Amino acid sequence: MTDRPDLSNLPSYRQPRRSVFSARKIALMASVVAGFGVAVYGLNPSVSPADLFSSPAHAQVNNEVRKVERPIGFADIVERVKPSVISVKVNIKEKAASNDGDDDSSPFQPGSPMERFFRRFGGPDGFPGLKGGRGRVVQGQGSGFFISADGFAVTNNHVVDGADKVEVTTDDGKTYSAKVIGTDQRTDLALIKVEGGSNFPFAKLADGKPRIGDWVLAVGNPFGLGGTVTAGIVSASGRDIGNGPYDDFIQIDAPVNKGNSGGPAFNTDGEVMGVNTAIYSPSGGSVGIAFSIPANTVKSVVAQLKDKGSVSRGWIGVQIQPVTPDIADSLGMKKAEGALVAEPQANGPAAKAGVESGDVITAVNGEAVKDARELARTIGGMAPGATVKLNVLHKGQDKVLNLTLGQLPNTVEAKADTDNDSGKGASRGTDVPKLGMTVAPANSVAGAGKEGVVVTEVDPKSAAAERGFKEGDVILEVGGKTVTTAGDVREAINAARTDNKNSVLMRVKSGGQSRFVAVPLAKG
């Protein structure tokens, strides 16, 4: 065995130190660390494991991790838009209020969905302790926002409707008097002018429509607390909550409560996408379903309110209803689209242009009409006196009509009569086979008129009952043909069966209003 030379005294030599880790352990650790680094951050394979903890790449990793872990907030947006939001306080002299809550302070029809929303959301009686006795002055609080530096601001109609005094408090705590410039009950919007100040911070109304899933920030005055911000997303659009033909609400899930009414819903660009006006709330508090008036509607209404203090809407003078799949089948239509004309009003623009009962309006100025509500919104958004082109499906044929819009009357001319007694004195009538009702000539029944046949009896288990027929209804047309006897009805039904129709379309008059009803036909 050869002796090893002693090299310890040489200046350049040092004894090798044993590692506390085995070569295998170091390899495993290196593979884990390097593998993680390459997969996520693309580290250079030449970097040794020891260099990972001190290299610039490691600093970049830490920075990236910190960015991911820190949630993205809305503080920058809120800081920019919150000064434009105001609290609105009103004083209203109650005319006939009582402590039991049976008052007439709601601007909406009793029992309507908007009247229920009003009670829970932002009216003078929507806050604890604000009800008073007869003749007392009550206070209500809502929200709003500036739309110009000179003090014009938007809020809800139901916040300021009937107010004797309006005050606003800005984000910096200053209080100003305000006057109501104009209101629009149909869209629940109001324009007010703040007095005694200038150069107010204001918000911009968005140009485009929000997408479902977009972020939304609600800023307002819930429960009178002032300056509260909540966040959520756009849950749906085009919502109809039963308030009227102009319903086109954005649904959001940002928590809003009583007092948020009239406040803005901002998008992430800091623009107002909608005005918060109602919530769905079985309990009276937020359950994540709120409704906002779209910015494009706000622009149109506010422009008219600023110009003349009121809103004028186009009017064609027709009673319309949706085209259901059964009605579409009865008319030979491929799709259930458009607005079915139940009855044109006498001397109205549509009647003068040649629109008839049973026609389906399919387009306005070349733009397709999806349903009856869309037709109402489209025509209502136009100015009285404007000339429009209507595409109409008339007895299976397409035709184009030109007409000049009238102005929508402030009151409803035709109203459903719930106490219908036109069937009184009716004889038993003649049975209409397989429809489950009997009819008699209208001119033989007292109070039924001279046209059509009157329904004298309805089987509660029949197809007619399912479609809403009741005693006293007057059937004017069946399958597009006028009827005066039970024989006419049977003949029209047989003709529909011969044409392989699944249902037959009837024009029915009930309580002073006409409507079309598609009744399914029994086979055989």
Coordinates of C-alpha atoms in Angstrom, one line a residue:
M1 CA 0.0 0.0 0.0
T2 CA 1.4 3.3 -1.1
D3 CA 1.6 6.1 1.5
R4 CA -0.3 9.3 0.5
P5 CA 1.8 12.5 0.5
D6 CA 0.9 15.1 3.1
L7 CA -0.4 18.1 1.2
S8 CA -1.9 19.9 4.1
N9 CA 0.9 22.4 4.4
L10 CA 0.5 23.6 0.8
P11 CA -1.1 27.2 0.7
S12 CA -3.7 26.4 -2.0
Y13 CA -5.0 23.2 -0.5
R14 CA -8.0 22.7 1.9
Q15 CA -9.4 19.5 3.2
P16 CA -12.9 18.8 1.5
R17 CA -15.8 19.2 4.0
R18 CA -18.5 16.5 4.2
S19 CA -21.9 17.8 3.2
V20 CA -24.7 17.3 5.7
F21 CA -26.9 16.1 2.7
S22 CA -26.2 13.2 0.5
A23 CA -25.8 13.6 -3.2
R24 CA -29.2 11.9 -3.7
K25 CA -31.0 14.4 -1.4
I26 CA -29.5 17.4 -3.1
A27 CA -30.6 16.0 -6.5
L28 CA -34.1 15.5 -5.3
M29 CA -34.3 19.0 -3.8
A30 CA -32.8 20.5 -6.9
S31 CA -35.3 18.8 -9.2
V32 CA -38.3 20.0 -7.1
V33 CA -37.1 23.6 -6.9
A34 CA -35.9 23.9 -10.4
G35 CA -38.9 22.0 -11.8
F36 CA -41.3 24.5 -10.0
G37 CA -39.3 27.4 -11.2
V38 CA -39.1 26.3 -14.9
A39 CA -42.8 25.3 -15.0
V40 CA -44.1 28.6 -13.5
Y41 CA -41.5 31.2 -14.2
G42 CA -39.2 29.8 -16.9
L43 CA -36.0 29.9 -14.8
N44 CA -32.7 29.3 -16.5
P45 CA -31.7 25.6 -16.0
S46 CA -28.1 26.7 -15.6
V47 CA -29.0 28.5 -12.3
S48 CA -27.8 26.3 -9.4
P49 CA -30.1 25.4 -6.5
A50 CA -28.0 27.6 -4.2
D51 CA -28.5 30.6 -6.5
L52 CA -32.3 30.4 -6.4
F53 CA -32.4 32.1 -3.0
S54 CA -30.3 35.1 -3.9
S55 CA -30.7 35.6 -7.7
P56 CA -32.8 38.3 -9.4
A57 CA -35.1 35.5 -10.7
H58 CA -36.0 34.7 -7.1
A59 CA -36.8 38.3 -6.4
Q60 CA -39.1 38.3 -9.4
V61 CA -40.9 35.2 -8.2
N62 CA -41.5 36.8 -4.8
N63 CA -42.9 39.9 -6.5
E64 CA -45.2 37.9 -8.7
V65 CA -46.5 35.9 -5.8
R66 CA -47.2 39.0 -3.8
K67 CA -49.2 40.4 -6.8
V68 CA -51.3 37.3 -7.1
E69 CA -52.0 37.1 -3.4
R70 CA -53.1 40.7 -3.0
P71 CA -56.7 41.0 -4.3
I72 CA -57.5 43.7 -6.8
G73 CA -59.6 46.4 -5.2
F74 CA -61.8 49.2 -6.4
A75 CA -60.3 52.0 -4.2
D76 CA -58.9 54.0 -7.2
I77 CA -62.3 54.0 -8.9
V78 CA -64.2 54.8 -5.8
E79 CA -61.9 57.7 -4.9
R80 CA -62.6 59.1 -8.4
V81 CA -66.4 58.7 -8.6
K82 CA -67.7 58.9 -5.0
P83 CA -67.6 62.7 -4.8
S84 CA -70.2 62.9 -7.5
V85 CA -72.8 60.9 -5.4
I86 CA -75.2 62.8 -3.2
S87 CA -77.7 62.0 -0.4
V88 CA -81.2 63.3 -1.1
K89 CA -83.4 64.3 1.7
V90 CA -87.1 65.4 1.2
N91 CA -89.9 66.8 3.3
I92 CA -93.4 65.7 2.3
K93 CA -96.7 66.9 3.8
E94 CA -98.9 63.9 4.2
K95 CA -102.3 64.5 2.9
A96 CA -104.2 61.6 4.5
A97 CA -101.7 59.4 6.2
S98 CA -102.5 57.4 9.3
N99 CA -100.5 55.5 11.9
D100 CA -101.7 52.2 10.5
G101 CA -99.7 52.8 7.3
D102 CA -102.7 53.0 5.0
D103 CA -101.6 56.1 3.1
D104 CA -101.4 57.2 -0.5
S105 CA -97.8 58.4 -0.6
S106 CA -96.7 55.8 -3.2
P107 CA -96.6 57.2 -6.7
F108 CA -97.4 53.7 -8.1
Q109 CA -100.7 51.9 -8.5
P110 CA -101.6 50.1 -5.3
G111 CA -100.7 46.4 -5.4
S112 CA -98.3 46.8 -8.4
P113 CA -94.8 45.3 -8.2
M114 CA -93.2 48.8 -8.2
E115 CA -95.5 49.9 -5.4
R116 CA -94.3 46.9 -3.3
F117 CA -90.7 47.7 -4.2
F118 CA -91.3 51.4 -3.3
R119 CA -92.6 50.4 0.2
R120 CA -89.4 48.4 0.8
F121 CA -86.8 50.4 -0.9
G122 CA -86.8 54.2 -0.9
G123 CA -90.1 56.0 -0.4
P124 CA -90.8 58.2 2.5
D125 CA -92.5 55.3 4.3
G126 CA -89.6 53.0 3.4
F127 CA -87.6 53.9 6.5
P128 CA -88.3 53.0 10.2
G129 CA -90.0 55.7 12.1
L130 CA -90.9 58.0 9.2
K131 CA -94.7 57.4 9.2
G132 CA -96.8 60.1 10.8
G133 CA -100.3 61.0 11.6
R134 CA -102.8 62.9 9.5
G135 CA -101.3 66.2 8.2
R136 CA -97.8 65.6 9.6
V137 CA -94.6 66.3 7.6
V138 CA -92.6 63.2 7.0
Q139 CA -89.0 62.9 5.8
G140 CA -87.6 60.6 3.2
Q141 CA -84.1 59.9 2.1
G142 CA -82.6 58.6 -1.1
S143 CA -79.6 58.9 -3.3
G144 CA -78.6 60.7 -6.5
F145 CA -75.6 61.9 -8.5
F146 CA -74.4 65.0 -10.3
I147 CA -74.4 64.8 -14.1
S148 CA -72.9 68.3 -14.7
A149 CA -70.6 70.8 -12.8
D150 CA -73.4 73.4 -12.6
G151 CA -75.5 71.2 -10.2
F152 CA -77.9 69.2 -12.3
A153 CA -78.4 65.8 -10.6
V154 CA -80.4 62.6 -11.2
T155 CA -82.4 60.7 -8.7
N156 CA -85.6 58.6 -8.7
N157 CA -89.1 60.0 -9.3
H158 CA -90.4 58.2 -6.2
V159 CA -87.7 59.8 -4.0
V160 CA -88.8 63.4 -4.8
D161 CA -92.4 63.0 -6.0
G162 CA -94.6 65.3 -4.0
A163 CA -91.8 66.8 -2.1
D164 CA -92.2 70.3 -0.6
K165 CA -88.6 70.6 0.2
V166 CA -85.5 68.9 -1.2
E167 CA -82.0 69.1 0.3
V168 CA -78.8 67.3 -0.8
T169 CA -75.7 66.5 1.1
T170 CA -72.5 66.1 -0.9
D171 CA -69.6 63.7 -0.2
D172 CA -67.7 66.4 1.7
G173 CA -70.6 66.9 4.1
K174 CA -72.0 70.2 2.7
T175 CA -75.7 70.6 2.5
Y176 CA -77.5 72.5 -0.3
S177 CA -81.1 73.2 -1.3
A178 CA -82.4 71.8 -4.6
K179 CA -85.4 72.2 -6.8
V180 CA -87.1 69.6 -8.9
I181 CA -86.8 70.3 -12.6
G182 CA -88.9 67.5 -13.9
T183 CA -90.0 63.9 -13.2
D184 CA -91.0 60.9 -15.3
Q185 CA -93.2 58.4 -13.5
R186 CA -93.0 55.8 -16.3
T187 CA -89.3 55.3 -15.9
D188 CA -89.1 56.5 -12.3
L189 CA -86.5 59.2 -13.0
A190 CA -86.2 62.7 -11.8
L191 CA -83.9 65.7 -12.6
I192 CA -83.1 68.1 -9.8
K193 CA -80.9 71.3 -9.7
V194 CA -78.7 72.0 -6.7
E195 CA -78.6 75.6 -5.8
G196 CA -75.9 77.7 -4.1
G197 CA -72.8 76.0 -5.5
S198 CA -70.7 75.5 -8.6
N199 CA -68.0 73.3 -10.1
F200 CA -69.5 70.2 -8.6
P201 CA -67.8 66.8 -9.3
F202 CA -70.0 64.9 -11.7
A203 CA -70.3 61.4 -13.2
K204 CA -70.5 60.4 -16.9
L205 CA -73.3 58.2 -18.2
A206 CA -72.0 55.2 -20.0
D207 CA -72.5 54.9 -23.8
G208 CA -72.6 51.2 -24.2
K209 CA -74.6 48.4 -22.6
P210 CA -73.1 46.4 -19.8
R211 CA -72.4 42.7 -20.3
I212 CA -73.7 40.0 -18.0
G213 CA -70.8 39.3 -15.6
D214 CA -69.3 42.8 -15.7
W215 CA -68.3 44.3 -12.3
V216 CA -70.6 46.9 -10.9
L217 CA -70.2 49.4 -8.0
A218 CA -73.3 50.7 -6.2
V219 CA -72.8 54.0 -4.3
G220 CA -75.5 55.5 -2.2
N221 CA -77.2 56.4 1.0
P222 CA -78.5 53.1 2.5
F223 CA -80.6 53.6 5.7
G224 CA -79.5 57.3 5.7
L225 CA -75.9 56.3 6.5
G226 CA -74.5 58.2 3.4
G227 CA -71.5 57.4 1.2
T228 CA -71.6 53.6 1.1
V229 CA -70.0 51.5 -1.6
T230 CA -70.9 47.9 -2.5
A231 CA -69.7 45.7 -5.3
G232 CA -71.1 42.9 -7.4
I233 CA -71.7 41.9 -11.0
V234 CA -74.4 42.4 -13.6
S235 CA -76.6 39.4 -13.2
A236 CA -79.0 40.0 -16.1
S237 CA -80.4 42.6 -18.5
G238 CA -83.8 43.4 -20.0
R239 CA -85.6 42.6 -16.9
D240 CA -89.4 43.1 -16.8
I241 CA -90.7 43.6 -13.2
G242 CA -94.2 44.3 -14.2
N243 CA -94.2 48.0 -13.7
G244 CA -95.2 48.8 -17.3
P245 CA -94.3 48.5 -21.0
Y246 CA -91.1 50.4 -20.6
D247 CA -89.5 48.0 -18.2
D248 CA -85.9 47.3 -19.3
F249 CA -84.0 47.0 -16.1
I250 CA -80.4 45.8 -15.5
Q251 CA -80.3 43.3 -12.7
I252 CA -77.3 43.5 -10.3
D253 CA -76.2 41.6 -7.2
A254 CA -74.3 44.4 -5.5
P255 CA -76.0 44.8 -2.1
V256 CA -78.3 47.8 -2.1
N257 CA -80.9 48.6 0.6
K258 CA -83.5 51.2 1.5
G259 CA -82.0 54.6 0.7
N260 CA -79.9 53.5 -2.2
S261 CA -82.8 54.4 -4.5
G262 CA -81.7 57.0 -7.1
G263 CA -78.0 56.2 -6.6
P264 CA -75.6 55.3 -9.4
A265 CA -74.3 51.9 -10.4
F266 CA -70.8 52.4 -11.8
N267 CA -68.8 50.2 -14.2
T268 CA -65.0 49.7 -13.8
D269 CA -64.4 52.7 -16.1
G270 CA -66.0 54.9 -13.5
E271 CA -69.1 55.6 -15.7
V272 CA -72.7 55.2 -14.6
M273 CA -74.2 52.1 -16.2
G274 CA -77.6 52.5 -14.4
V275 CA -79.6 54.2 -11.7
N276 CA -80.6 51.9 -8.8
T277 CA -84.4 52.0 -8.5
A278 CA -85.8 48.8 -6.9
I279 CA -84.9 45.6 -5.1
Y280 CA -86.5 42.3 -4.7
S281 CA -86.7 41.6 -1.0
P282 CA -89.1 39.3 0.8
S283 CA -87.5 40.5 4.1
G284 CA -87.1 44.2 3.3
G285 CA -83.3 43.9 3.2
S286 CA -80.8 43.1 0.4
V287 CA -81.0 39.5 -0.9
G288 CA -78.7 40.2 -3.9
I289 CA -81.4 41.2 -6.5
A290 CA -81.5 44.8 -7.4
F291 CA -82.7 46.6 -10.5
S292 CA -81.2 49.6 -12.3
I293 CA -82.5 51.8 -15.1
P294 CA -80.0 51.6 -18.0
A295 CA -77.9 54.6 -18.8
N296 CA -79.2 55.0 -22.3
T297 CA -82.7 55.4 -20.9
V298 CA -81.5 57.9 -18.4
K299 CA -79.8 60.0 -21.1
S300 CA -83.0 60.2 -23.2
V301 CA -85.3 61.0 -20.3
V302 CA -82.9 63.5 -18.6
A303 CA -82.4 65.4 -21.9
Q304 CA -86.2 66.0 -22.2
L305 CA -86.6 66.8 -18.5
K306 CA -83.8 69.4 -18.8
D307 CA -85.3 70.9 -21.9
K308 CA -89.0 71.1 -21.0
G309 CA -89.5 69.5 -17.6
S310 CA -91.5 66.6 -19.0
V311 CA -91.1 63.6 -21.3
S312 CA -93.0 63.2 -24.6
R313 CA -93.2 59.8 -26.1
G314 CA -94.2 58.5 -29.5
W315 CA -97.6 56.8 -29.9
I316 CA -99.1 54.7 -32.7
G317 CA -102.4 53.9 -30.9
V318 CA -102.6 50.1 -30.8
Q319 CA -103.5 47.6 -28.1
I320 CA -100.8 44.9 -28.5
Q321 CA -99.9 41.5 -27.0
P322 CA -97.1 39.0 -27.2
V323 CA -96.9 36.4 -30.0
T324 CA -96.9 33.1 -28.1
P325 CA -95.9 29.8 -29.8
D326 CA -99.6 28.8 -30.1
I327 CA -100.5 32.2 -31.7
A328 CA -97.5 31.9 -34.1
D329 CA -98.7 28.4 -35.1
S330 CA -102.2 29.7 -35.7
L331 CA -100.9 32.5 -37.9
G332 CA -98.5 30.2 -39.8
M333 CA -95.4 32.0 -38.4
K334 CA -92.1 30.1 -38.1
K335 CA -91.1 32.0 -35.0
A336 CA -93.0 33.5 -32.0
E337 CA -91.7 37.1 -32.6
G338 CA -93.2 40.5 -33.1
A339 CA -96.2 42.3 -31.5
L340 CA -99.7 41.1 -32.2
V341 CA -102.2 44.0 -32.7
A342 CA -105.3 43.1 -30.6
E343 CA -107.1 46.3 -31.6
P344 CA -106.1 49.6 -33.2
Q345 CA -107.5 52.6 -31.4
A346 CA -110.1 54.5 -33.4
N347 CA -108.6 57.5 -35.3
G348 CA -105.1 56.6 -34.0
P349 CA -102.0 56.8 -36.2
A350 CA -102.0 53.0 -36.8
A351 CA -105.7 52.8 -37.7
K352 CA -105.2 55.7 -40.2
A353 CA -102.2 53.9 -41.7
G354 CA -104.2 50.7 -42.3
V355 CA -103.1 48.5 -39.3
E356 CA -105.9 46.0 -38.5
S357 CA -106.7 43.6 -35.6
G358 CA -104.7 40.4 -36.1
D359 CA -101.8 42.1 -37.8
V360 CA -98.3 41.4 -36.4
I361 CA -95.8 44.3 -36.4
T362 CA -92.5 42.7 -37.1
A363 CA -90.1 45.6 -37.6
V364 CA -89.8 49.4 -37.1
N365 CA -87.7 51.3 -39.6
G366 CA -86.1 48.0 -40.7
E367 CA -85.2 46.9 -37.1
A368 CA -86.8 43.6 -36.1
V369 CA -89.2 43.7 -33.2
K370 CA -88.6 40.9 -30.8
D371 CA -91.8 41.2 -28.8
A372 CA -94.6 43.6 -27.7
R373 CA -92.5 45.2 -24.9
E374 CA -89.7 46.0 -27.4
L375 CA -92.2 47.6 -29.7
A376 CA -93.5 49.8 -26.9
R377 CA -90.0 50.8 -25.9
T378 CA -89.0 51.5 -29.5
I379 CA -92.0 53.7 -30.3
G380 CA -91.9 55.3 -26.8
G381 CA -88.3 56.3 -27.4
M382 CA -89.2 58.3 -30.5
A383 CA -90.5 61.9 -30.7
P384 CA -94.1 62.6 -31.5
G385 CA -94.4 63.8 -35.1
A386 CA -91.7 61.5 -36.4
T387 CA -92.4 59.4 -39.5
V388 CA -91.8 55.6 -39.1
K389 CA -92.0 52.6 -41.3
L390 CA -93.7 49.5 -40.0
N391 CA -93.3 46.0 -41.4
V392 CA -96.6 44.2 -40.8
L393 CA -97.7 40.6 -41.3
H394 CA -101.3 40.9 -42.6
K395 CA -103.2 37.7 -43.1
G396 CA -100.0 35.9 -44.0
Q397 CA -98.7 38.6 -46.3
D398 CA -95.9 41.0 -45.5
K399 CA -96.6 44.7 -46.1
V400 CA -95.0 48.0 -45.3
L401 CA -96.9 50.9 -43.8
N402 CA -95.7 54.5 -43.2
L403 CA -97.3 56.5 -40.4
T404 CA -96.7 59.7 -38.3
L405 CA -96.4 59.2 -34.6
G406 CA -98.8 60.9 -32.2
Q407 CA -98.0 61.8 -28.6
L408 CA -98.6 59.2 -25.9
P409 CA -101.6 60.3 -23.8
N410 CA -100.9 60.9 -20.1
T411 CA -103.9 58.7 -19.1
V412 CA -104.9 55.3 -20.2
E413 CA -107.9 55.5 -22.5
A414 CA -109.0 51.8 -22.3
K415 CA -109.1 50.0 -19.0
A416 CA -110.0 46.4 -18.1
D417 CA -113.3 46.1 -16.4
T418 CA -112.9 43.5 -13.6
D419 CA -116.6 43.7 -12.8
N420 CA -117.7 42.3 -16.1
D421 CA -121.5 41.6 -16.2
S422 CA -122.0 41.4 -19.9
G423 CA -123.2 37.8 -19.6
K424 CA -126.2 38.6 -17.4
G425 CA -129.4 37.5 -18.9
A426 CA -127.6 35.1 -21.3
S427 CA -129.3 32.1 -22.6
R428 CA -127.7 28.7 -22.3
G429 CA -126.4 29.0 -25.9
T430 CA -125.0 26.3 -28.2
D431 CA -122.2 24.0 -27.4
V432 CA -118.9 24.3 -29.3
P433 CA -117.6 20.7 -29.5
K434 CA -114.2 19.9 -28.0
L435 CA -113.5 23.4 -26.8
G436 CA -115.5 23.1 -23.6
M437 CA -117.7 26.2 -23.9
T438 CA -121.1 27.2 -25.1
V439 CA -121.9 30.4 -27.1
A440 CA -124.8 32.4 -28.2
P441 CA -125.2 35.3 -30.7
A442 CA -124.2 38.5 -29.0
N443 CA -127.2 40.4 -30.2
S444 CA -129.5 37.9 -28.4
V445 CA -127.8 38.6 -25.0
A446 CA -128.5 41.7 -23.0
G447 CA -125.4 43.9 -22.6
A448 CA -123.2 41.8 -25.0
G449 CA -123.4 44.2 -28.0
K450 CA -124.2 43.4 -31.6
E451 CA -121.0 41.8 -32.8
G452 CA -119.7 38.3 -32.3
V453 CA -120.9 35.5 -30.1
V454 CA -121.0 35.7 -26.3
V455 CA -119.6 32.9 -24.1
T456 CA -122.5 31.7 -21.9
E457 CA -120.8 28.7 -20.1
V458 CA -117.2 27.4 -19.7
D459 CA -116.3 23.9 -18.6
P460 CA -113.7 24.5 -15.8
K461 CA -111.6 21.5 -17.0
S462 CA -111.6 22.5 -20.7
A463 CA -109.0 24.0 -23.0
A464 CA -111.1 27.2 -23.1
A465 CA -110.9 27.5 -19.3
E466 CA -107.1 27.0 -19.4
R467 CA -106.8 29.9 -21.9
G468 CA -108.8 32.2 -19.6
F469 CA -112.2 32.2 -21.2
K470 CA -115.0 33.1 -18.8
E471 CA -118.8 33.7 -19.0
G472 CA -119.6 37.0 -20.7
D473 CA -116.5 37.1 -23.0
V474 CA -117.4 38.0 -26.6
I475 CA -115.7 36.2 -29.4
L476 CA -115.4 38.5 -32.4
E477 CA -113.2 36.4 -34.8
V478 CA -112.1 32.8 -35.1
G479 CA -109.3 31.9 -37.5
G480 CA -109.4 35.4 -38.9
K481 CA -113.1 35.3 -39.8
T482 CA -115.8 37.2 -38.1
V483 CA -118.4 35.1 -36.3
T484 CA -122.0 35.8 -35.4
T485 CA -123.3 32.3 -34.6
A486 CA -122.1 29.1 -33.1
G487 CA -122.2 27.7 -36.6
D488 CA -119.6 30.2 -37.7
V489 CA -117.4 29.2 -34.8
R490 CA -117.6 25.5 -35.7
E491 CA -117.0 26.2 -39.4
A492 CA -113.9 28.2 -38.6
I493 CA -112.6 25.5 -36.3
N494 CA -113.1 22.8 -38.9
A495 CA -111.2 25.0 -41.5
A496 CA -108.3 25.2 -39.1
R497 CA -108.3 21.4 -38.7
T498 CA -108.3 21.0 -42.4
D499 CA -105.3 23.2 -42.6
N500 CA -103.6 20.9 -40.1
K501 CA -103.4 23.7 -37.5
N502 CA -102.6 22.7 -33.9
S503 CA -104.6 25.6 -32.6
V504 CA -107.1 28.2 -33.7
L505 CA -106.7 32.0 -33.1
M506 CA -109.7 33.8 -31.6
R507 CA -110.2 37.5 -31.0
V508 CA -112.0 38.0 -27.7
K509 CA -113.4 41.1 -26.1
S510 CA -113.5 41.2 -22.4
G511 CA -114.1 44.1 -20.1
G512 CA -113.8 46.6 -22.9
Q513 CA -110.5 45.3 -24.2
S514 CA -109.7 43.0 -27.0
R515 CA -107.1 40.2 -27.0
F516 CA -106.1 37.2 -29.2
V517 CA -106.2 33.8 -27.7
A518 CA -104.8 30.6 -29.3
V519 CA -107.0 27.6 -28.3
P520 CA -105.5 24.2 -29.0
L521 CA -107.6 21.9 -31.2
A522 CA -108.4 18.4 -30.1
K523 CA -107.5 15.8 -32.7
G524 CA -110.1 13.5 -34.4

